[in-house]
Tab-separated table of C-alpha atoms and ligand atoms in Angstrom:
chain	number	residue	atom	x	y	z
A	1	UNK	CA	9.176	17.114	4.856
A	2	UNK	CA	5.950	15.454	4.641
A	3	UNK	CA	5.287	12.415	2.252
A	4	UNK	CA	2.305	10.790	1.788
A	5	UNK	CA	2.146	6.982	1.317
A	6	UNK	CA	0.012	4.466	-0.663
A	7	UNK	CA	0.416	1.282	-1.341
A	8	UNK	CA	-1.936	-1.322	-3.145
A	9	UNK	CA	-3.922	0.662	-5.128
A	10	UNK	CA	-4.900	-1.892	-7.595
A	11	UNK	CA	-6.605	-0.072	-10.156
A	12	UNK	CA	-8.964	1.251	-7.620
A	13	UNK	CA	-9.533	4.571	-9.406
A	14	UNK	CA	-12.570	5.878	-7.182
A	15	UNK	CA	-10.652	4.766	-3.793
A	16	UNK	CA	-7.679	6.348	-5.100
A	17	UNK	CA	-9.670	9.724	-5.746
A	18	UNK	CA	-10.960	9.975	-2.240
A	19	UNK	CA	-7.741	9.329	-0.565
A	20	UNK	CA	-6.412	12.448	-2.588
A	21	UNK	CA	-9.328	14.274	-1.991
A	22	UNK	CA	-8.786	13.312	1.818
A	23	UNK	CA	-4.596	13.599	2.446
A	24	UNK	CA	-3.038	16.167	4.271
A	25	UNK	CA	-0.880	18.771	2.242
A	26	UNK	CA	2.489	17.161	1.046
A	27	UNK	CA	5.586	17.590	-0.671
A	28	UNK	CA	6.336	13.984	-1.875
A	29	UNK	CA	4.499	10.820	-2.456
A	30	UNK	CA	6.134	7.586	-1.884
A	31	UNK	CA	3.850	4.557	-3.737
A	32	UNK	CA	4.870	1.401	-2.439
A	33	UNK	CA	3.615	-0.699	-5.316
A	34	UNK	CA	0.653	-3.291	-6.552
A	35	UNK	CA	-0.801	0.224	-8.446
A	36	UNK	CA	-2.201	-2.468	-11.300
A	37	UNK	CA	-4.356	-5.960	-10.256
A	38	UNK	CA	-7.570	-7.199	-8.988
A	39	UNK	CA	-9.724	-3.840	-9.975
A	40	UNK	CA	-10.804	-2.425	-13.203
A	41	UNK	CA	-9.460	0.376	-13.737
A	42	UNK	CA	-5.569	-0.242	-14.395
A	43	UNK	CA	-5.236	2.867	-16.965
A	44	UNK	CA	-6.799	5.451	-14.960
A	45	UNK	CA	-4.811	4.768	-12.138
A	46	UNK	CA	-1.359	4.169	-13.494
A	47	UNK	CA	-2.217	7.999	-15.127
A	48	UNK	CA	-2.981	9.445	-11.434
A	49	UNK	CA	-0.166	7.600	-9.806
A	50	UNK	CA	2.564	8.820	-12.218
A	51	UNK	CA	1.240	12.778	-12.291
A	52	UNK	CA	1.310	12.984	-8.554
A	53	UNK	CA	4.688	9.837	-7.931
A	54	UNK	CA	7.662	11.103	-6.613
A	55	UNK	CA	9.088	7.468	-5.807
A	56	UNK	CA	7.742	4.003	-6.742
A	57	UNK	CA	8.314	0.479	-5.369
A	58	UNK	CA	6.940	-2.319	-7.621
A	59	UNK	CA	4.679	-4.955	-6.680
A	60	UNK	CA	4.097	-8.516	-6.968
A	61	UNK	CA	0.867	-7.823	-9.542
A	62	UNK	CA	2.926	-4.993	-11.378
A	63	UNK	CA	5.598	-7.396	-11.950
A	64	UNK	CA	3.366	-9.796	-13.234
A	65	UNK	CA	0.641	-7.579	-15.136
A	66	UNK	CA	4.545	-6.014	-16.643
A	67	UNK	CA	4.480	-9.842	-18.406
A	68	UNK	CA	8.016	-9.946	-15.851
A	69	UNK	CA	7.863	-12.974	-14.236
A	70	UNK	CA	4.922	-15.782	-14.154
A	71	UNK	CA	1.768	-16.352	-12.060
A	72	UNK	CA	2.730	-19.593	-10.838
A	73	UNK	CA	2.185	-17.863	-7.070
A	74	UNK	CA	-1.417	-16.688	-8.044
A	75	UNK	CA	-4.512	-18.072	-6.870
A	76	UNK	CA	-6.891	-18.378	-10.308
A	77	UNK	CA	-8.671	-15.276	-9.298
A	78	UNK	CA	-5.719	-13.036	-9.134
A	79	UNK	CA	-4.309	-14.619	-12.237
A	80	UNK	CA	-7.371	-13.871	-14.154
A	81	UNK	CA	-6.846	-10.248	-13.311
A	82	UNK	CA	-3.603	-10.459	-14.474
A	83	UNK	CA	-4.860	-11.381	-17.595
A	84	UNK	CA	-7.496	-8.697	-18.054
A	85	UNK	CA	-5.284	-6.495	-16.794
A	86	UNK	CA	-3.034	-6.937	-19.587
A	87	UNK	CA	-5.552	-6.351	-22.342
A	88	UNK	CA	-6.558	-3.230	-21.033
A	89	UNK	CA	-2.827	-1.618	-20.845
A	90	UNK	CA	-1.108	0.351	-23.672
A	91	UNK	CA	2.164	0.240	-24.492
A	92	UNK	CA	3.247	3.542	-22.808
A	93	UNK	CA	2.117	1.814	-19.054
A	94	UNK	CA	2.964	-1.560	-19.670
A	95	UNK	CA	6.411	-0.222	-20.711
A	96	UNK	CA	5.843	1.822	-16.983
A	97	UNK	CA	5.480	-0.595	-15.064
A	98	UNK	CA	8.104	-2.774	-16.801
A	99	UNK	CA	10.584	0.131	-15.636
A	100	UNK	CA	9.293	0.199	-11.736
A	101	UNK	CA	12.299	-0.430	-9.636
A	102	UNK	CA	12.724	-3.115	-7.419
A	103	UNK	CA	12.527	-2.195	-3.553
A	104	UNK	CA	14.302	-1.732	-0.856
A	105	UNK	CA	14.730	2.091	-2.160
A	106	UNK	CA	15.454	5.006	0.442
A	107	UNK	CA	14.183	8.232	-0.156
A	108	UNK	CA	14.352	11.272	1.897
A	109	UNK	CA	18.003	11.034	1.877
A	110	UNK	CA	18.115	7.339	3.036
A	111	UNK	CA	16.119	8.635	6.119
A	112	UNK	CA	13.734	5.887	5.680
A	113	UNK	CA	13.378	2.440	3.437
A	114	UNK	CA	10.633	1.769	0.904
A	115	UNK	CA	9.403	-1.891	-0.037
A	116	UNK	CA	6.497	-4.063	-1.482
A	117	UNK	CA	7.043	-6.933	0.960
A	118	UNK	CA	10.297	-7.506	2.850
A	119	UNK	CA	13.444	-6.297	2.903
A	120	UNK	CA	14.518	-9.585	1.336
A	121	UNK	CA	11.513	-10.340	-0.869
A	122	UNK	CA	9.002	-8.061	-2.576
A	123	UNK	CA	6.788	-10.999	-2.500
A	124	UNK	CA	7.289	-11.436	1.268
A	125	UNK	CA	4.126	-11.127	3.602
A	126	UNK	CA	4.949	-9.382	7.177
A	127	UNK	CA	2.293	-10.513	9.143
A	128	UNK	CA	3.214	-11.051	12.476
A	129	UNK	CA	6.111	-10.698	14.686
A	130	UNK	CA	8.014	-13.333	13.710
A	131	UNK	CA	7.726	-12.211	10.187
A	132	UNK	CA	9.261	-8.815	12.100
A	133	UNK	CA	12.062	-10.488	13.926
A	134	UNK	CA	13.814	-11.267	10.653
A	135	UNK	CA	13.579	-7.629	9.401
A	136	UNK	CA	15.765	-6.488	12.663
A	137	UNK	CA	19.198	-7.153	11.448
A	138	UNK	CA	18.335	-6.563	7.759
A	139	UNK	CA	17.241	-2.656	8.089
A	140	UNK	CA	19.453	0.087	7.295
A	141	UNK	CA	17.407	2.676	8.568
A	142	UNK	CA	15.067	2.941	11.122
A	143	UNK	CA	12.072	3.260	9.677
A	144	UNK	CA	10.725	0.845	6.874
A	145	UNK	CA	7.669	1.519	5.032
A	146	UNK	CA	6.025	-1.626	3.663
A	147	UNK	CA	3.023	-2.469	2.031
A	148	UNK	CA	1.311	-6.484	0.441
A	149	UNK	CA	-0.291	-7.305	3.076
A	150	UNK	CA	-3.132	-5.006	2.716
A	151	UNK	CA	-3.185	-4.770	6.861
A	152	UNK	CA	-2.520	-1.217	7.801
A	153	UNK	CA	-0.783	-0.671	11.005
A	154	UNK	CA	3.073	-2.607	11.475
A	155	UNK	CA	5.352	-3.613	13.999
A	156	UNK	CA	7.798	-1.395	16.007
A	157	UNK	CA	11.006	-2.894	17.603
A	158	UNK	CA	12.494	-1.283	21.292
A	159	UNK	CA	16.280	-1.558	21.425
A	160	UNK	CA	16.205	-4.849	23.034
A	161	UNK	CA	15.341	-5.849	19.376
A	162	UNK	CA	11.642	-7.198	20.751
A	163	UNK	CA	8.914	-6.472	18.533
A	164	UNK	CA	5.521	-5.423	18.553
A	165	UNK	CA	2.284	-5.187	16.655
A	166	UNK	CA	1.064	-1.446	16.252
A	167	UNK	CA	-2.872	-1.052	15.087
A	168	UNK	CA	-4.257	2.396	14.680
A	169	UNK	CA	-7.075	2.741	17.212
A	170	UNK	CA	-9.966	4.525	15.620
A	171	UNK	CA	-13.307	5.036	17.195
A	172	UNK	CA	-15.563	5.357	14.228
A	173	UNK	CA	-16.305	3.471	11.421
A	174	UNK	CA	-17.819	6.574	8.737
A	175	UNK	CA	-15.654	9.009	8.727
A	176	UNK	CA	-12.647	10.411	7.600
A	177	UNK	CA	-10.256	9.261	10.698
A	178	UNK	CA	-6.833	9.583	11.196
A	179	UNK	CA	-4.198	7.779	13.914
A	180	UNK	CA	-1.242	9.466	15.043
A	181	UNK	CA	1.915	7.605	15.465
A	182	UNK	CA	5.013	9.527	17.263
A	183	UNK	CA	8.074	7.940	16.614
A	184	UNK	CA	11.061	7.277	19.181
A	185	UNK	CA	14.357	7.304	18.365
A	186	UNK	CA	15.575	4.613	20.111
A	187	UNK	CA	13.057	1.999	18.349
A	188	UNK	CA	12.835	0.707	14.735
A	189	UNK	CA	9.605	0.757	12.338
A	190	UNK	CA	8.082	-1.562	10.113
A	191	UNK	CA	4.997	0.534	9.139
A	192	UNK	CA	2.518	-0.397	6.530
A	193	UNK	CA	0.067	2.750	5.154
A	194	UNK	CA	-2.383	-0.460	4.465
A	195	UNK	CA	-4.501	-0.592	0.869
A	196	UNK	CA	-5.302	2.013	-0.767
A	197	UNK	CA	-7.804	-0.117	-3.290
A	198	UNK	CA	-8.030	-3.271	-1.115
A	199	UNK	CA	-7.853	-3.312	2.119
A	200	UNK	CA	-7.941	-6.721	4.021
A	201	UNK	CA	-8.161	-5.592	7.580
A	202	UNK	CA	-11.953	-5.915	8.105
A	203	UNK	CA	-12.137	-2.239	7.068
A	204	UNK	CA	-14.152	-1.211	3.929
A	205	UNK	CA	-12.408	2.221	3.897
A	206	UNK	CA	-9.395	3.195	1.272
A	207	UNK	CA	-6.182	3.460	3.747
A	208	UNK	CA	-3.039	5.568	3.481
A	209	UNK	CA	-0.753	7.023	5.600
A	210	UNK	CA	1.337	10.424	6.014
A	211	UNK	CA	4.961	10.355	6.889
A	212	UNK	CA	6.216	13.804	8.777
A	213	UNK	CA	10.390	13.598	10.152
A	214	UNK	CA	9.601	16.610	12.070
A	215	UNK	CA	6.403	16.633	13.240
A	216	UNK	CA	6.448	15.260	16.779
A	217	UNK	CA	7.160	15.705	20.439
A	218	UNK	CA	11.107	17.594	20.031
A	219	UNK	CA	10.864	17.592	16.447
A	220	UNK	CA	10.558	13.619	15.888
A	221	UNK	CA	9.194	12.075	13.141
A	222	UNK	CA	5.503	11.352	13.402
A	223	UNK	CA	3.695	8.983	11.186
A	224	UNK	CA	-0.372	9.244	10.623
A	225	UNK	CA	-2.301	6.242	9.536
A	226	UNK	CA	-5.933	7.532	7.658
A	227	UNK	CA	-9.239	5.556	6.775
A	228	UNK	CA	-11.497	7.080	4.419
A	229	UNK	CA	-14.755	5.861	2.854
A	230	UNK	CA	-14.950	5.968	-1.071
A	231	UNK	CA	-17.575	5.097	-3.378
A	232	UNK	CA	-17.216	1.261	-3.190
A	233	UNK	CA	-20.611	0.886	-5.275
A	234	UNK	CA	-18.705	2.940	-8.327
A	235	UNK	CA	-15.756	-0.120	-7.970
A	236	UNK	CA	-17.935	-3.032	-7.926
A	237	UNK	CA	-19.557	-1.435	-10.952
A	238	UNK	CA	-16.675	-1.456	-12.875
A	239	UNK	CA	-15.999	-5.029	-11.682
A	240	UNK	CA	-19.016	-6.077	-13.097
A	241	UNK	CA	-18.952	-4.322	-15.941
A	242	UNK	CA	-15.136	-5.366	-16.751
A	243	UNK	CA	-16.320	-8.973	-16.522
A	244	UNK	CA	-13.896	-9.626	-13.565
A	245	UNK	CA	-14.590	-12.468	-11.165
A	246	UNK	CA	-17.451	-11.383	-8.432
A	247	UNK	CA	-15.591	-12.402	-5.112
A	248	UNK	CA	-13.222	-9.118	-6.038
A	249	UNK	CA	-15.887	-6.934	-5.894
A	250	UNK	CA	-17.857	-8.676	-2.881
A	251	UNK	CA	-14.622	-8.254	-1.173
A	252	UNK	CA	-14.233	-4.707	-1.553
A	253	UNK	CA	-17.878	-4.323	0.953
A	254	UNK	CA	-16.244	-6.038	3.705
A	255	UNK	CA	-12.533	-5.039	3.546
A	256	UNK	CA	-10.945	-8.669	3.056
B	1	LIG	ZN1	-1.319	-5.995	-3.166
């Protein structure tokens, strides 16, 4: 079974495209949530991701964009995406993502656990090892799929419970790369497919990732991070053009 995983899309319709055009064959595809916020096109994207969604997590900005909860937690620029956002929904996807579920939610027959944040807290941000530490106890399988921070890459835990940082090594910095990731048995995951429409890792290019169970050394799971460029010129366009505040689309050129 192979799924294919994207998280933090953000209305990033032209990112989203190339990460299609890019991924591996699959059966499933696992969204781990934030598909609305920040870019400008919420409609086009909430249409992609629900033809080709097979599971959904919600977000922090679908939750909000949904009208679900307030933007207390939003820095002004965020919350004026929010607000465009909104405007720009009808009622079939605002009722969509007012219906996302809430994570943790295992697919694959509870082989693996799906979240926005945390285990604990879809607005939780795993950044460090520390932040992995409190996961340990908490997971019910052991690999969790995660997504918020925008930081592709995760944290993998031996049986001695110690954790560690995992970053996809690539080489280049134009192409379409890819980072395989063979899983042990004996260890537990916290693995995020980084952002599909924002990534924050000092890396321009859309990320994803590509979950195999059976695909390693003796049958193992195997899990493949990707970076792949996209027409980032097309999405500060529609920035502009949407009125939305410039640092989103500045940010988009330098991947933070
Ligand atoms: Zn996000």
């Amino acid at each position: 079974m192979r799924a294919l995983i994207l998280s933090d899309i953000h209305a990033n319709i032209d990112a989203l495209d190339a990460v299609l055009e890019a991924a591996p064959q699959h059966d499933v595809v696992w969204n781990l949530g934030d598909v609305v916020g920040y870019n400008a096109a919420p409609e086009a994207v909430i249409e992609r991701s629900r033809d080709i969604g097979t599971m959904f997590v919600r977000g922090n900005h679908d939750r909000a964009c949904a009208g679900l909860t307030g933007t207390e937690n939003f820095n002004p620029v965020a919350f004026r995406a929010v607000q465009w956002t909104q405007r720009q929904l009808g009622p079939d996807s605002l009722q969509w993502l007012k219906e996302m579920p809430s994570g943790p939610i295992l697919p694959a027959g509870g082989q693996v656990s799906c979240v926005h944040g945390s285990l604990l807290d879809e607005d939780e941000y795993l950044l460090s090892t520390e932040d992995a530490e409190g996961q340990f106890a908490r997971t019910r399988t052991p690999i969790t799929f995660f997504g918020h921070t925008h930081v592709q890459g995760g944290f993998a835990a031996n049986a001695a419970g110690e954790w560690f940082q995992l970053k996809p090594a690539y080489s280049d910095d134009k192409l379409v790369e890819s980072y395989d990731l063979d899983l042990r048995n004996s260890a537990k995951y916290l693995i995020n497919p980084g952002a599909v429409g924002q990534p924050r890792d000092r890396d321009w290019r859309a990320a994803f990732a590509l979950y195999d169970d059976a695909a390693g050394d003796d049958q193992a799971a195997r899990v493949t991070f990707f970076r792949v460029p996209y027409d980032v010129q097309a999405a500060q366009m529609r920035i502009h053009r949407a009125g939305l505040p410039e640092m989103l689309a500045a940010r988009l050129g330098v991947g933070r």
